[in-house]
mmCIF file of C-alpha atoms and ligand atoms in Angstrom:
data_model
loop_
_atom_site.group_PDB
_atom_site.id
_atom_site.type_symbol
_atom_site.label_atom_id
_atom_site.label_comp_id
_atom_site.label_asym_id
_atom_site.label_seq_id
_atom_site.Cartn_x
_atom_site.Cartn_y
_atom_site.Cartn_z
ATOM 1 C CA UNK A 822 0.000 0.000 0.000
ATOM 2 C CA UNK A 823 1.009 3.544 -1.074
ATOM 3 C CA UNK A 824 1.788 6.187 1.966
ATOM 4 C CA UNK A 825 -0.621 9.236 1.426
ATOM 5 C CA UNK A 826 2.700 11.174 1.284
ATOM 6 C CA UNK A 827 3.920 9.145 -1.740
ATOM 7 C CA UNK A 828 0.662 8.988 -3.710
ATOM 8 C CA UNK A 829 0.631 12.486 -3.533
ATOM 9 C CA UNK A 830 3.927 12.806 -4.742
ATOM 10 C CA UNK A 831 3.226 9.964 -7.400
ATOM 11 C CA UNK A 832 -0.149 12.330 -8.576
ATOM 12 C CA UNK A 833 1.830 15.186 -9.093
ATOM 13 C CA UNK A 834 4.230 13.607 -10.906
ATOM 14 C CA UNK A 835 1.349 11.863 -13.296
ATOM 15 C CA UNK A 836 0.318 15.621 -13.657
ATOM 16 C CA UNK A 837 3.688 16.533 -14.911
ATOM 17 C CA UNK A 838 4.359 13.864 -17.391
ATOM 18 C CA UNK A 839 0.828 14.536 -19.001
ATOM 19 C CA UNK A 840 1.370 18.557 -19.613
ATOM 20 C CA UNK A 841 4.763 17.441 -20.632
ATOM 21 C CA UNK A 842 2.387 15.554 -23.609
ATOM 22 C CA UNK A 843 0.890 18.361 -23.932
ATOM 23 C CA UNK A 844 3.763 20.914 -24.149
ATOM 24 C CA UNK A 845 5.048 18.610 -27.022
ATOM 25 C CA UNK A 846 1.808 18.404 -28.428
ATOM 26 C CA UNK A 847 1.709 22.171 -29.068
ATOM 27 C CA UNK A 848 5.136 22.220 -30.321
ATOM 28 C CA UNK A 849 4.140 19.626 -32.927
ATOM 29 C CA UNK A 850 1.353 21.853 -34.218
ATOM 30 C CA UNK A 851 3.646 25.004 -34.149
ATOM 31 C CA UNK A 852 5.929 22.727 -36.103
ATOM 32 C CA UNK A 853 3.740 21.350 -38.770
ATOM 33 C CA UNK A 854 1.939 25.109 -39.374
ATOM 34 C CA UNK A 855 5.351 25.922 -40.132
ATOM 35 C CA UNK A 856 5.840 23.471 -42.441
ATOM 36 C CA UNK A 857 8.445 21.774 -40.254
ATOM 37 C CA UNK A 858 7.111 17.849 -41.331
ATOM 38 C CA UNK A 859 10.043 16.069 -39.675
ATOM 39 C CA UNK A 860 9.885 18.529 -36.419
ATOM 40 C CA UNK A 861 6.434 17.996 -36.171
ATOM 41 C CA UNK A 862 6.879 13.938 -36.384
ATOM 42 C CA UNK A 863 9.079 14.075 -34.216
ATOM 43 C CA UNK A 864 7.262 16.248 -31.160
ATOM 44 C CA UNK A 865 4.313 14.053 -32.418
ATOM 45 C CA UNK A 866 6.412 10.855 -31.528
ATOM 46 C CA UNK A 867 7.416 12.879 -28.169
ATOM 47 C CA UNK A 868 4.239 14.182 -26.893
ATOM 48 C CA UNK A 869 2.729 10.235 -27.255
ATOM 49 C CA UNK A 870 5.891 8.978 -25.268
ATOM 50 C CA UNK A 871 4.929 11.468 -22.478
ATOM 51 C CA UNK A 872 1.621 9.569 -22.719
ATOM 52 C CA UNK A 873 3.033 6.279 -22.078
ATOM 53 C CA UNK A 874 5.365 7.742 -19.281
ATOM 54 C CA UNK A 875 2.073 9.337 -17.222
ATOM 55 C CA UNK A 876 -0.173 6.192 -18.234
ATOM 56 C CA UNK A 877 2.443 4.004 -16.959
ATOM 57 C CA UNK A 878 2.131 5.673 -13.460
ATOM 58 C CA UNK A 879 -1.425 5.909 -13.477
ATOM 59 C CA UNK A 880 -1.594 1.512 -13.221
ATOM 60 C CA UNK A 881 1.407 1.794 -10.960
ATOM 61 C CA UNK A 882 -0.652 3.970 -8.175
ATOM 62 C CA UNK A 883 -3.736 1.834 -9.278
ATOM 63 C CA UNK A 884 -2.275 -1.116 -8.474
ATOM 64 C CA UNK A 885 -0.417 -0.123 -5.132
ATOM 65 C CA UNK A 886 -3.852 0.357 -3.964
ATOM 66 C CA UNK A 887 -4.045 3.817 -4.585
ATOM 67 C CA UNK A 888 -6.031 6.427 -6.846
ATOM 68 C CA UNK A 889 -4.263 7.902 -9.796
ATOM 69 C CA UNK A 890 -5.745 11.243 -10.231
ATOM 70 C CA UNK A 891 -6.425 12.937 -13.473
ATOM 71 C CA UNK A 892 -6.204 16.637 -13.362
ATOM 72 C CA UNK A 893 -6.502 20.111 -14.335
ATOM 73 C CA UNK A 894 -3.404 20.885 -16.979
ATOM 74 C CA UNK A 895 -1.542 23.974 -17.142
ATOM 75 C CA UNK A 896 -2.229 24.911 -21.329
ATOM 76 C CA UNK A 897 1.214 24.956 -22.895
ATOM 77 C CA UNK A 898 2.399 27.742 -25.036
ATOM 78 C CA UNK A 899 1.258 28.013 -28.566
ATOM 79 C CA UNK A 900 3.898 30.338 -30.406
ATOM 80 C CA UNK A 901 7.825 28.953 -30.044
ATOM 81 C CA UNK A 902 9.517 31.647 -31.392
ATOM 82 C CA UNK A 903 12.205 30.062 -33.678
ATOM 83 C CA UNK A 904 12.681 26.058 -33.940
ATOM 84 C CA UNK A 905 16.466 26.842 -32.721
ATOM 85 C CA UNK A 906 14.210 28.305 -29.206
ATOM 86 C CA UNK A 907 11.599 25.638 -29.585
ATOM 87 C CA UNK A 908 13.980 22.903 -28.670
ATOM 88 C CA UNK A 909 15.878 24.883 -26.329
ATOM 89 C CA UNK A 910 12.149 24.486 -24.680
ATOM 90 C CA UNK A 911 12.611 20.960 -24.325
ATOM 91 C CA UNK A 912 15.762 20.362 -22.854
ATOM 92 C CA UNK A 913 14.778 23.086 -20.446
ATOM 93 C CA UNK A 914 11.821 21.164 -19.995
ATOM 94 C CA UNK A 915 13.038 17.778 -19.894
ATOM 95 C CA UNK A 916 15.533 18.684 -17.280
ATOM 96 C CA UNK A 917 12.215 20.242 -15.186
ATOM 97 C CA UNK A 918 11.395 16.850 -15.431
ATOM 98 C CA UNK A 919 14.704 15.159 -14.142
ATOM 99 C CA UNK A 920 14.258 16.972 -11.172
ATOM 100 C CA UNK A 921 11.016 15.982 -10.068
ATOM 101 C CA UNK A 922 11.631 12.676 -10.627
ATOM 102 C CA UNK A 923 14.777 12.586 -8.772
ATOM 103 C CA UNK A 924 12.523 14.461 -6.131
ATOM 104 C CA UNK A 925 9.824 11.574 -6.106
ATOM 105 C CA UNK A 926 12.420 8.739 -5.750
ATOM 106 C CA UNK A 927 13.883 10.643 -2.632
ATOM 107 C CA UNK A 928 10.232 10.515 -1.430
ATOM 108 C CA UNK A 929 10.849 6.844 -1.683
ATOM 109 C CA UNK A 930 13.376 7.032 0.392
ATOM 110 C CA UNK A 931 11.778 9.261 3.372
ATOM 111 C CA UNK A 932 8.678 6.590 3.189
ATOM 112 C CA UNK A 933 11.000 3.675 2.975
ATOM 113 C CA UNK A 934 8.850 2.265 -0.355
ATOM 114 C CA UNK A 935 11.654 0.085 -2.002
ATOM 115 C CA UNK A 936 9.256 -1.098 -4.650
ATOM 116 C CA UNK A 937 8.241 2.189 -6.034
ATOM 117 C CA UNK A 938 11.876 3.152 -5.639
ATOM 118 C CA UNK A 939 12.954 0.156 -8.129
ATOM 119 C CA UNK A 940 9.701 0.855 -10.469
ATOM 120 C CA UNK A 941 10.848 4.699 -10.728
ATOM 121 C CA UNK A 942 14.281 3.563 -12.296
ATOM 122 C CA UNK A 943 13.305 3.149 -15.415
ATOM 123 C CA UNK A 944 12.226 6.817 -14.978
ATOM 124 C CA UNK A 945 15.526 7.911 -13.813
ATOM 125 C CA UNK A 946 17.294 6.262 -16.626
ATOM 126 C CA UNK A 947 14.154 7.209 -19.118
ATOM 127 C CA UNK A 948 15.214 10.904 -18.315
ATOM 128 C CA UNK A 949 19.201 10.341 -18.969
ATOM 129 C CA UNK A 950 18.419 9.120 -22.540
ATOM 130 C CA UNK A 951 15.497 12.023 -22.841
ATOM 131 C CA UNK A 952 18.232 14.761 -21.880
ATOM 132 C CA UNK A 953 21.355 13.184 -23.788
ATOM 133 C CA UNK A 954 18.907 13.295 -27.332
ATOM 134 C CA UNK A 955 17.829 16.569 -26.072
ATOM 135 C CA UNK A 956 21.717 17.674 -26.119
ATOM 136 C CA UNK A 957 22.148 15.965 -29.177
ATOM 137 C CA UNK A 958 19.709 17.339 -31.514
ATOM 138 C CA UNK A 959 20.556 21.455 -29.954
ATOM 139 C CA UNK A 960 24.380 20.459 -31.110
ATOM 140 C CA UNK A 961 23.251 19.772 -34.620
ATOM 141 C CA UNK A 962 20.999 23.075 -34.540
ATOM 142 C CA UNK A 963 24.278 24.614 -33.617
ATOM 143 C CA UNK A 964 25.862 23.489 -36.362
ATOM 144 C CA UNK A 965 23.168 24.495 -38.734
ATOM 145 C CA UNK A 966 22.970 28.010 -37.586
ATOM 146 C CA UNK A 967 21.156 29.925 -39.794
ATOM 147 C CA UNK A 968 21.613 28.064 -42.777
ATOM 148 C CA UNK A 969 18.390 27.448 -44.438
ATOM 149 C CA UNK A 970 19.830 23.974 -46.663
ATOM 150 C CA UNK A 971 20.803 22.722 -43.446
ATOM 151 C CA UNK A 972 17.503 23.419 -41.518
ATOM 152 C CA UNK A 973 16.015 21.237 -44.675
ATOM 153 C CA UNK A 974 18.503 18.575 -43.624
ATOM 154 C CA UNK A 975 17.657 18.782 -40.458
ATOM 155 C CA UNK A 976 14.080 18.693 -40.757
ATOM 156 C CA UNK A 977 14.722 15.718 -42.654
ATOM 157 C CA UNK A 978 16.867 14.060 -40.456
ATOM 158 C CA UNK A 979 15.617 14.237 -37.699
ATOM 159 C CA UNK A 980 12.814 11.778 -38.360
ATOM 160 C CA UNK A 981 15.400 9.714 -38.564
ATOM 161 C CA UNK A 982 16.449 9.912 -34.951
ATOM 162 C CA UNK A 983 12.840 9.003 -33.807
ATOM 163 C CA UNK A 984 12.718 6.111 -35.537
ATOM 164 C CA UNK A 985 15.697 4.720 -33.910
ATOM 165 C CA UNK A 986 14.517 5.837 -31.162
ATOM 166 C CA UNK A 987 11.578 4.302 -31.512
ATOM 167 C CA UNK A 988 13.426 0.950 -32.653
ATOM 168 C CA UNK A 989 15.884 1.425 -29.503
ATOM 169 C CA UNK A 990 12.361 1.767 -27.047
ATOM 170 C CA UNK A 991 10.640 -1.325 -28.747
ATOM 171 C CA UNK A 992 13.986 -3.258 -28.326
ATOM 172 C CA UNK A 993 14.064 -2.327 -24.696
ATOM 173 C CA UNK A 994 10.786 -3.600 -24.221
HETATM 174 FE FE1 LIG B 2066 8.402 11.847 -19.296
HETATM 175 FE FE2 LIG B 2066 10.182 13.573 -21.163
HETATM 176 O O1 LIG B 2066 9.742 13.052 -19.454
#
């Protein structure tokens, strides 16, 4: 059985991972208005990750014998600016997220819950991979800079790097 203190903590965190769906949602419209195809995939791609990540907590707390909550969701931005900015956005973000998570496995900790602390490591190592492609794809906008060829390149390519990520997830599995 869940501690009140740690469903709490396991709520909020559902909360988070479902506006994080929804951040990437909007960026995936801003994207595709844009005419940014292979952006938009990929925030697509993102945003229904972030899905799986909050839906995946809501049977956890189910099944500890607690009540996942769904919420009220803080409406993400709709304008991004530049796509260089946009992405920016989600490493910002995704770090945001590495922190509450590390917070919620400390909560672990304080309650003594050793099984939620083993299920929330595949969140802790989720958000090293999420952060490392995060860093990854704002190097290659740094090397694009302004160039509009190599925005076209990279618009192409980076569909690319969600389907192996994709590939590397269902391997995982
Ligand atoms: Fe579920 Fe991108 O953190």
């Amino acid at each position: 059985m869940l501690s009140k203190k740690l469903e709490k903590a396991l709520n909020d965190q559902i909360r988070i991972e479902a506006e994080s769906s929804q951040v990437y949602l909007s960026m995936a419209s801003w994207a595709e208005v844009k005419g940014l195809e292979g952006i938009a995939g990929f925030m697509y791609g993102h945003s229904d990750e972030e899905r799986m990540h909050m839906l995946k907590l809501v049977k956890y707390v189910n099944e500890r014998g607690g009540h996942a909550h769904v919420s009220d969701l803080k409406a993400p931005k709709t304008e991004f600016g530049s796509f260089q900015n946009m992405f920016e956005e989600l490493y910002q973000h995704e770090l945001f997220v590495s922190k509450s998570i590390n917070e919620l496995v400390h909560v672990t900790l304080q309650e003594q819950d050793y099984a939620t602390h083993n299920f929330l490591q595949w969140y802790v190592a989720e958000q090293l991979e999420e952060e490392a492609l995060a860093r990854t794809v704002l190097d290659k906008i740094n090397l694009i800079g302004n160039d509009k060829g190599g925005l076209y390149l990279f618009d192409r390519d980076i569909q690319q790097l969600t389907v192996e990520s994709a590939a590397s997830d269902t391997a995982g599995e």
